Coordinates of C-alpha atoms in Angstrom, one line a residue:
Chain A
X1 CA 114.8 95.6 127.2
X2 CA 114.6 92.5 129.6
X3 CA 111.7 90.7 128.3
X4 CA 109.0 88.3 131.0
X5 CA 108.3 85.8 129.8
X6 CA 105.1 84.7 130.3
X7 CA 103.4 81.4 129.1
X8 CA 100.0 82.0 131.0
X9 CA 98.0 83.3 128.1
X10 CA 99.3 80.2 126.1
X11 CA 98.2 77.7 128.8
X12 CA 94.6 79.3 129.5
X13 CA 94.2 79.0 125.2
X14 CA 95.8 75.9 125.1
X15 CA 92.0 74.2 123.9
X16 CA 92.5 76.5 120.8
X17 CA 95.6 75.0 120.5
X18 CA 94.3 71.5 120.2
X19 CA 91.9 72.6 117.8
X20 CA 94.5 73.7 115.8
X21 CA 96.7 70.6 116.4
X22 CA 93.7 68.7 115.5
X23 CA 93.1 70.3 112.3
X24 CA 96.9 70.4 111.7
X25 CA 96.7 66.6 112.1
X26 CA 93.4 66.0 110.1
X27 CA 94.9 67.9 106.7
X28 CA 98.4 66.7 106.9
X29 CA 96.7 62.9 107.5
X30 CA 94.0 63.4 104.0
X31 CA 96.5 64.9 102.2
X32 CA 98.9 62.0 102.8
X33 CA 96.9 59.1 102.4
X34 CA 95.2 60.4 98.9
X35 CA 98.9 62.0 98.0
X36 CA 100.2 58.7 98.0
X37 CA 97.4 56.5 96.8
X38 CA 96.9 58.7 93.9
X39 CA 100.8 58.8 93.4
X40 CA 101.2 55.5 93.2
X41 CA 98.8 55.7 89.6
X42 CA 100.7 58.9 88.7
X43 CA 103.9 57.0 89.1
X44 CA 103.0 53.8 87.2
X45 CA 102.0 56.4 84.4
X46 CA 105.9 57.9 84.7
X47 CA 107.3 54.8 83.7
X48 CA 105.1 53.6 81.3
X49 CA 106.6 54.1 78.3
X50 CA 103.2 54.7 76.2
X51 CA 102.9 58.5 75.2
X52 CA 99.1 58.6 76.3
X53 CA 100.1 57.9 79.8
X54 CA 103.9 59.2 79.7
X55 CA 103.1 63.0 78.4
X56 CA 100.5 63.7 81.2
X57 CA 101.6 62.5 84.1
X58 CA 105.0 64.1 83.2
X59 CA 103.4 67.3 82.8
X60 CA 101.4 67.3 85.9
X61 CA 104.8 66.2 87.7
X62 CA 107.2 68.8 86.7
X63 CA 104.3 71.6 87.0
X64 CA 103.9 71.1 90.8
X65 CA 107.3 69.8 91.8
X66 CA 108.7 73.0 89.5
X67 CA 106.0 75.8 91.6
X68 CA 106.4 77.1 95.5
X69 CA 103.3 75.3 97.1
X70 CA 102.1 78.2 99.0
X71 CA 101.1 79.4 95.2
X72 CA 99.5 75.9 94.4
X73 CA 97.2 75.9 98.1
X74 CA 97.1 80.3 96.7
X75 CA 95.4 79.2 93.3
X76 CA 93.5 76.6 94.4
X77 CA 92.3 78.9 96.9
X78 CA 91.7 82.4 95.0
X79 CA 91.8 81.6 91.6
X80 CA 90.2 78.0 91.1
X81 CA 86.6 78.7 92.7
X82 CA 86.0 81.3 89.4
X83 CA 85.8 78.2 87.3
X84 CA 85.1 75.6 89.8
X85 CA 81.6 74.2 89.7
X86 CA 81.2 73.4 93.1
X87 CA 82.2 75.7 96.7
X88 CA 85.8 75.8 97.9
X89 CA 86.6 76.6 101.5
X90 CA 90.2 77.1 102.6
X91 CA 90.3 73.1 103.9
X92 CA 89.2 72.0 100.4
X93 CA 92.0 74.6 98.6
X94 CA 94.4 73.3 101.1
X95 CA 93.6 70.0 100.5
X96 CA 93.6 70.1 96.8
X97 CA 97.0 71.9 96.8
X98 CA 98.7 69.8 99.3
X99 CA 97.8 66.4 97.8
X100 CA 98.2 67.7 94.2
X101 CA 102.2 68.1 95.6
X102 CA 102.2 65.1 97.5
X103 CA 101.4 63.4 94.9
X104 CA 103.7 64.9 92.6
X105 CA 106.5 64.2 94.6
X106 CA 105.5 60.7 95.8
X107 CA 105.0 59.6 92.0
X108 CA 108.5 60.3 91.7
X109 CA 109.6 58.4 94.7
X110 CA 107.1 55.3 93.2
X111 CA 108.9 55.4 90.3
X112 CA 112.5 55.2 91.4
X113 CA 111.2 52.5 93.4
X114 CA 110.1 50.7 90.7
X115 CA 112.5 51.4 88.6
X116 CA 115.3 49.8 91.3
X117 CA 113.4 46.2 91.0
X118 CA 115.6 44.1 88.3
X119 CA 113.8 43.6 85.2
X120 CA 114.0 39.6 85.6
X121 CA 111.4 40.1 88.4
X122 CA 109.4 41.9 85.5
X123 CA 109.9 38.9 83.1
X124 CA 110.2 36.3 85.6
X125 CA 106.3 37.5 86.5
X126 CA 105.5 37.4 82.8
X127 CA 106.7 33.9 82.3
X128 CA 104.4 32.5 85.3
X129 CA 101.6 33.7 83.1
X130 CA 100.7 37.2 85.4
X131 CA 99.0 40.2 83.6
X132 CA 100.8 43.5 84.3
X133 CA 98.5 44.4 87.1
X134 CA 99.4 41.3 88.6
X135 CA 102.8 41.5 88.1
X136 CA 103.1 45.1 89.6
X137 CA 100.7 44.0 92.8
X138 CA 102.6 40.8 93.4
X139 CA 106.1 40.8 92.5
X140 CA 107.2 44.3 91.8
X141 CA 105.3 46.7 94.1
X142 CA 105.7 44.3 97.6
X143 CA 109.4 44.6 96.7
X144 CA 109.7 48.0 95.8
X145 CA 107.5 49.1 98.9
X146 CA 110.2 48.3 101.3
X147 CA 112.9 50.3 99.8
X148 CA 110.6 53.6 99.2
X149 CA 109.5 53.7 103.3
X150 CA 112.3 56.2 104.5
X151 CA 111.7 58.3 101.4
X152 CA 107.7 58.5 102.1
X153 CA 108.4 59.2 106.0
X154 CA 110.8 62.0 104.6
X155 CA 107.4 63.4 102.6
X156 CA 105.3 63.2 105.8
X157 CA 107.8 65.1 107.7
X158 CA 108.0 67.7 104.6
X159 CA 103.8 67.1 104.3
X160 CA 103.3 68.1 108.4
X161 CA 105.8 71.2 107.9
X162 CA 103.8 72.5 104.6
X163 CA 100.1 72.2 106.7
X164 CA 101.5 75.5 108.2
X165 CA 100.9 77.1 105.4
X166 CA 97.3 76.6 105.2
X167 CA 97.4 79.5 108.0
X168 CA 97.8 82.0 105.0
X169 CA 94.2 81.4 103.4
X170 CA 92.9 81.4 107.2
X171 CA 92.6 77.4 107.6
X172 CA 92.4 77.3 111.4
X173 CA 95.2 74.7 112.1
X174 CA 97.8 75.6 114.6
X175 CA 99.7 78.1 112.8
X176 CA 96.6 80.5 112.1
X177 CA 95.2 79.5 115.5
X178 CA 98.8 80.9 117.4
X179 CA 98.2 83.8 115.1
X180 CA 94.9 84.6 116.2
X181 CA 95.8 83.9 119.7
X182 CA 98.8 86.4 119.9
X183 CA 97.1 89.1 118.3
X184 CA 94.6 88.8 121.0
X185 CA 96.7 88.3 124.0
X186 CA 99.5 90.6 123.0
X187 CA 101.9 87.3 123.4
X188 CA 103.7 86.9 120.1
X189 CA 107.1 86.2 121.6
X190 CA 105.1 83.1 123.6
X191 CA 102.8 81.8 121.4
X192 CA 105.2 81.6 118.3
X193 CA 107.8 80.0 121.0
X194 CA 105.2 77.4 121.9
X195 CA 103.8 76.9 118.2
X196 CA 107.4 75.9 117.2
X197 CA 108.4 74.1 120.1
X198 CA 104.8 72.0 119.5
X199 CA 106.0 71.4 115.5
X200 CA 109.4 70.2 116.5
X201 CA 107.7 67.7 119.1
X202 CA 105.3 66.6 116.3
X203 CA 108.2 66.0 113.7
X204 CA 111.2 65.4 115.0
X205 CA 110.7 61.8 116.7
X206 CA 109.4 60.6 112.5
X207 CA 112.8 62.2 111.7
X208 CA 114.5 60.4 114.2
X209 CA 112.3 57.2 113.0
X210 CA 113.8 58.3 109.2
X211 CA 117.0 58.1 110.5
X212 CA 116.7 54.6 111.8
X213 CA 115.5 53.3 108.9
X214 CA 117.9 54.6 106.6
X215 CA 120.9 53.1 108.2
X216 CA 119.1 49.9 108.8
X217 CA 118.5 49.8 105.4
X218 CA 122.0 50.8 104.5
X219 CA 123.4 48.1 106.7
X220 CA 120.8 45.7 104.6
X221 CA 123.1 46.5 101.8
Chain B
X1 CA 79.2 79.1 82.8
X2 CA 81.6 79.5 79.7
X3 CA 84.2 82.3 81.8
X4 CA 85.7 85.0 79.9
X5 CA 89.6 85.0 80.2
X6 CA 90.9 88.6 79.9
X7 CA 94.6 89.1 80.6
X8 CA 94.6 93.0 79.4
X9 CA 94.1 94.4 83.1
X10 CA 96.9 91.4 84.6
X11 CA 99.7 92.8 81.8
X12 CA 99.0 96.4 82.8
X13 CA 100.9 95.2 85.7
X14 CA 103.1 93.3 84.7
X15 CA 106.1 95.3 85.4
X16 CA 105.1 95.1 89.5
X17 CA 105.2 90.8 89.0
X18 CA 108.5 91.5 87.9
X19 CA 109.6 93.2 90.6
X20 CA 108.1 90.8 92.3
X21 CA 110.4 88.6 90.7
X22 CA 113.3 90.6 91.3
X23 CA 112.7 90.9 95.3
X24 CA 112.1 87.5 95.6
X25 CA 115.7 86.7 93.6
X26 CA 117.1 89.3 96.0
X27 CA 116.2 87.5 99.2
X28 CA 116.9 84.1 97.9
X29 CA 119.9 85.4 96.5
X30 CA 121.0 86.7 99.9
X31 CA 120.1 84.2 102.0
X32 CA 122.6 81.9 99.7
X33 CA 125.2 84.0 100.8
X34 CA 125.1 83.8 104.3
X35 CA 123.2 80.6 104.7
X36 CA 126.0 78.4 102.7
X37 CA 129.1 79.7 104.5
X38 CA 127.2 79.2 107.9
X39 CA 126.3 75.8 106.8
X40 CA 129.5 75.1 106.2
X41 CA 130.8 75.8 109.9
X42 CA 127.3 74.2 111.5
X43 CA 128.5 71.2 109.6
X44 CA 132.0 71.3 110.9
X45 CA 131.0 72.2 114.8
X46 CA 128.8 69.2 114.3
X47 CA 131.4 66.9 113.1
X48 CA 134.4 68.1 114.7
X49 CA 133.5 70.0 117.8
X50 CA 133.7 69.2 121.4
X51 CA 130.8 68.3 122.9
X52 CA 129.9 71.5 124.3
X53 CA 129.5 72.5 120.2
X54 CA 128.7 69.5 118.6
X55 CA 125.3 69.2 121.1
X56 CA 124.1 72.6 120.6
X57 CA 124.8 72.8 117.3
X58 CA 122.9 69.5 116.5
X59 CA 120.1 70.3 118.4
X60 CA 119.7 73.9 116.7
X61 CA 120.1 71.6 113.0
X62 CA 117.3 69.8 114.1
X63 CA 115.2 72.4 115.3
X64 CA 115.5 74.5 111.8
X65 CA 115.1 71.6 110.0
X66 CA 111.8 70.1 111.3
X67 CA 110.0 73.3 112.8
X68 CA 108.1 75.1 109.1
X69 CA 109.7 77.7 108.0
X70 CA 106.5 80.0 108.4
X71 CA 106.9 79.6 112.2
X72 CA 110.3 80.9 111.8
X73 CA 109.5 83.8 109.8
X74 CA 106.7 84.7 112.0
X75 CA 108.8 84.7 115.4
X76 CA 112.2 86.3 113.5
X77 CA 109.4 89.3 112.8
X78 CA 106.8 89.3 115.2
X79 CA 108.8 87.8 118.2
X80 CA 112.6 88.6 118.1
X81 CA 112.4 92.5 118.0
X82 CA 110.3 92.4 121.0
X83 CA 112.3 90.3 123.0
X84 CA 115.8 91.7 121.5
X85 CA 114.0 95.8 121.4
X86 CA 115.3 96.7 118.0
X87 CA 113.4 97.3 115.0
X88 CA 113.5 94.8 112.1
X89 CA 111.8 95.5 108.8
X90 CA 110.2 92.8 106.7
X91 CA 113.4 92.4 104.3
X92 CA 115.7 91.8 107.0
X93 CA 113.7 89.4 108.9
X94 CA 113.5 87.2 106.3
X95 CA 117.0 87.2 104.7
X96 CA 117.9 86.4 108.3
X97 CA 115.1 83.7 108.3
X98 CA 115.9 82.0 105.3
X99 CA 119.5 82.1 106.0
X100 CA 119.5 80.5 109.4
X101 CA 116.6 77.6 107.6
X102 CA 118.7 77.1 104.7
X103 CA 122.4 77.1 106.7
X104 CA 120.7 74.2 108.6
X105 CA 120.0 72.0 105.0
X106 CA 123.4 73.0 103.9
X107 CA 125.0 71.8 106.8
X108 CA 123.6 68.3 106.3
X109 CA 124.5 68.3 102.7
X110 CA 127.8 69.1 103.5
X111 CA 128.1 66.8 106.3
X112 CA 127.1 64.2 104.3
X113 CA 129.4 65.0 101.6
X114 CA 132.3 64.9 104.1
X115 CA 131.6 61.9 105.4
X116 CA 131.2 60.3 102.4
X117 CA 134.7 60.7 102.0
X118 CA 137.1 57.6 102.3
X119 CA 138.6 57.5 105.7
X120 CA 142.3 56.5 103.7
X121 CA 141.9 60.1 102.2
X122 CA 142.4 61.5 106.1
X123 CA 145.3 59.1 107.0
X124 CA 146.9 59.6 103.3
X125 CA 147.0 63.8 104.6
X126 CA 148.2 62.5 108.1
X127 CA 151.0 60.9 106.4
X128 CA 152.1 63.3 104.8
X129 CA 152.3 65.2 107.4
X130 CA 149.0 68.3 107.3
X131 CA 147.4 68.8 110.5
X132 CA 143.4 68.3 110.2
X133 CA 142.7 71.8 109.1
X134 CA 145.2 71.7 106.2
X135 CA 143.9 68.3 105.0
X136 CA 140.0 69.1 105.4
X137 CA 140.6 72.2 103.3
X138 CA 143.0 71.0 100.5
X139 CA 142.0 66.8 100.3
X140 CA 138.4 66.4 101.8
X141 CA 136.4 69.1 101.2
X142 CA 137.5 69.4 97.3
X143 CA 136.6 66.1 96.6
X144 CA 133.3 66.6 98.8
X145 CA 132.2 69.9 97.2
X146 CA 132.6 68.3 93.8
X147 CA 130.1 65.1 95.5
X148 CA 127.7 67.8 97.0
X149 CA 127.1 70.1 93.8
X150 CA 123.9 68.7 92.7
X151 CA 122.4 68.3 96.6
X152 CA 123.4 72.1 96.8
X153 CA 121.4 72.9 94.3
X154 CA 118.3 71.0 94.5
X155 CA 118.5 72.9 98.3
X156 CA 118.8 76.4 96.8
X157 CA 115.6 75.6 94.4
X158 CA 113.6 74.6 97.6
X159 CA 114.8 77.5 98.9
X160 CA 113.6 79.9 96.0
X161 CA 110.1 77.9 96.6
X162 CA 109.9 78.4 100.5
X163 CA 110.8 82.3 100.2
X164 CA 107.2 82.8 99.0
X165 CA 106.6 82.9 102.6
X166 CA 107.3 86.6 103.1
X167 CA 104.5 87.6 101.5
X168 CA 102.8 87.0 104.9
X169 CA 105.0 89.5 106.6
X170 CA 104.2 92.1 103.6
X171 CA 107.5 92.0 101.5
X172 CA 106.6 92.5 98.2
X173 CA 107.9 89.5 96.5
X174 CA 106.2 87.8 93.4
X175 CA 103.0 86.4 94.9
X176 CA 102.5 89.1 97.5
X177 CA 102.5 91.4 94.4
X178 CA 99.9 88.7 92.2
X179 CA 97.8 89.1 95.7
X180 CA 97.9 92.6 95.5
X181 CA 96.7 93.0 91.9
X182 CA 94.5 90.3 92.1
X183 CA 92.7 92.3 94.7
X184 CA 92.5 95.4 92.8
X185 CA 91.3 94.2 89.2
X186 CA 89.2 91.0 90.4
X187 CA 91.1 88.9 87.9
X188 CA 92.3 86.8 90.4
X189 CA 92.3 83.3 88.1
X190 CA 94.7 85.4 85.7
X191 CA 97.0 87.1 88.1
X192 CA 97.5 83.8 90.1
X193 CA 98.3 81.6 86.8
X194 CA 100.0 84.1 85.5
X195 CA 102.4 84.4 88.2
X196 CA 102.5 80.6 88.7
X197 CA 103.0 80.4 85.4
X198 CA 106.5 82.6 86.1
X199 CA 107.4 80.7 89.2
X200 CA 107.6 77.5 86.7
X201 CA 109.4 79.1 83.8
X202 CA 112.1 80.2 86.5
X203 CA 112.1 77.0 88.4
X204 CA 112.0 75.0 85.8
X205 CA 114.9 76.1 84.1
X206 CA 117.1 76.1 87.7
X207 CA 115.9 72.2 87.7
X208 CA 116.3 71.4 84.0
X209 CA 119.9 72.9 84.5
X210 CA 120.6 70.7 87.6
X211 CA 119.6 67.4 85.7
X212 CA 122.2 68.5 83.0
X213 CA 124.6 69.1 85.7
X214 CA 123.9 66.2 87.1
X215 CA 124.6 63.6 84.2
X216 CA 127.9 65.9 83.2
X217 CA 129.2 64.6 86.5
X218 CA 127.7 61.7 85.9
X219 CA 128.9 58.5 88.3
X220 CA 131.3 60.3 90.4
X221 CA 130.0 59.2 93.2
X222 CA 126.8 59.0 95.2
X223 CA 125.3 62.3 95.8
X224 CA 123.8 63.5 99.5
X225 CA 120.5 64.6 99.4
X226 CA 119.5 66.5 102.6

């Protein structure tokens, strides 16, 4: 009954650990950056109100805000390579589904920002003779920026916990490498102790950072 | 290069996505059931407890909240029954997973909608002479519920999405059964759209029905997201 606990075995694999850390790091990192880059065009194209733009981007919006992700990084992983062109290995399935999300779901969070910015910014832009890419770099976007950053942090947060899910279609980043490890070293009580204990490390201080921001900008008013 | 979609083989099978369906309902379902009540009381240990409560119980909020869910499943399954020696089957282990990750969101949901409460609500109960139990249940947490309706239900759709996960620890839910027949018939572009394709009709509507929801209350007041 009385269990020993024993952390050895996770300390003498600790280096496949930090692989996995590092590859945890390295997907969660792409996936953000190109999640909120292309999110940002996604989410112009949600508020435009012309149909060529509008339809689309709706579409693509509610499809992969509206499915689990583990089935978006699942098709992209199984089902996509029958039609793909080109090779798919699990980092480039992961990769595809994970951004595809982010930017989903950062497109959204674009657009409320946007939306928040009075329209006499919009015509006040106009009337100094800017074009609408101008008016969006300039005026609208610098302003809206500011108000979207604890809502992005809350995507990184929500990005680093959905990296573990990678582990399914055998992407070695920490979840699958703990895997591997305790299967190995008969250590599951451990390594799955550890592996949590190394997420919450990773995330909670950005949660904490959240946090801060949100009440400093609630005491902005 | 042109590929040949054939969706005979996927239908044959249809009835085993369903299940799928229904099992994955079933835990979601479920872990509702515990998972709001227990949010309820993590939110009120948190709030109102001594600190010998209030500590813990923040610090075991935190830990479900920002530790992935798929390192929960994994040590309620592969870790707990060791360490505890009893046997736990894949159903269990994630009902009790995806209670405990879920309780944790609902607690801050409910937190926040308690909060959000005007202090003169409290001392307008004090006055009239209910201790703090009587006026949390019959003035605060009436007007709060009514607040946290739409947060509650954005949290159980997330919810529906994250129970995909025990697949990995073999209980047959939607996409552990599209994995399945995918394996057997090849047609895995197919099985896996077909059954994404059911994921979004389901989800979908559960959204589409909160955004109705959500404008029938209309202004009410600010809603807490978690």
């Amino acid at each position: 009954m009385e269990h020993a606990w024993d952390f050895s075995a996770v300390f003498t694999n600790s280096y496949l650990l930090l692989i996995g850390l590092k590859n945890t790091i390295i997907l969660a990192v792409v996936c953000l950056v190109l999640g909120l880059f292309f999110g940002l065009f996604v989410g112009a194209a949600r508020y435009s109100t012309r149909i060529v733009f509008n339809w689309p981007a709706t579409a693509f919006v509610e499809v992969f805000r509206n499915t689990p992700v583990l089935v978006q990084i699942m098709w992209f992983f199984f089902a996509f390579p029958i039609i793909s062109p080109f090779d798919i290995d699990a980092f480039t399935a992961a990769t595809l589904g994970l951004t595809l999300n982010t930017i989903a779901f950062s497109s959204e969070i674009y657009r409320a920002g946007i939306q928040s910015i009075h329209r006499g910014q919009w015509e006040a832009a106009k009337a100094l003779g800017m074009n609408y890419t101008n008016q969006m770099r300039r005026i609208i976007l610098p302003q809206a920026i500011r108000r979207m950053i604890p809502a992005f942090m809350n995507r990184a947060v929500e990005l680093v916990k959905m990296t573990s899910l990678a582990s399914v279609i055998a992407y070695g980043e920490l979840m699958y490498q703990a895997k591997t490890i305790s299967t190995i070293e008969f250590n599951p009580i451990e390594m799955y102790t550890s592996v949590a204990l190394i997420f919450f490390v990773l995330i909670f201080p950005l949660t904490l950072f959240v946090q801060r921001l949100e009440i400093k900008s609630k005491g902005r008013g | 290069m042109g590929y040949e979609w054939d969706f005979g083989v996927v239908l044959r099978d249809f009835d085993l996505l369903l299940w799928g369906l229904v099992n994955t309902l079933k835990v979601t379902g479920l872990s509702l059931l515990f998972g709001v009540p227990l949010g309820l009381f993590l939110a009120l240990w948190r709030l109102y407890g001594g600190r010998l409560i209030r500590v813990p119980v923040g610090v075991l909020i935190e830990f479900l909240r920002t530790t992935p869910p798929i390192a929960q499943l994994f040590w309620f399954f592969f870790a707990m029954p060791i360490l505890l020696g009893i046997e736990i089957d894949p159903f269990q282990a994630s009902v009790l997973t995806f209670s405990l990750q879920s309780s944790a969101f609902f607690a801050e949901v409910f937190r926040g909608g308690i909060v959000s409460i005007d202090n003169g609500q409290w001392e307008a109960a004090k006055a009239i002479g209910m201790d703090r139990n009587a006026s949390l249940r019959r003035i605060i947490l009436p007007q709060a519920v009514k607040r946290m309706v739409p947060a509650f239900l954005e949290r159980a759709i997330e919810l529906m999405k994250t129970t995909t996960l025990v697949g990995t620890i073999s209980y047959a839910d939607l996409l552990y059964e599209a994995n399945n027949i995918a394996q057997s018939t090849y047609r895995s572009l197919e099985v896996f759209s077909l059954a994404a394709g059911m994921y979004f009709v389901v989800i979908f509507a559960c959204s589409m029905g909160v955004r109705r929801l959500e404008r029938h209350l209309g202004r009410t007041g600010e809603t807490t997201t978690g």
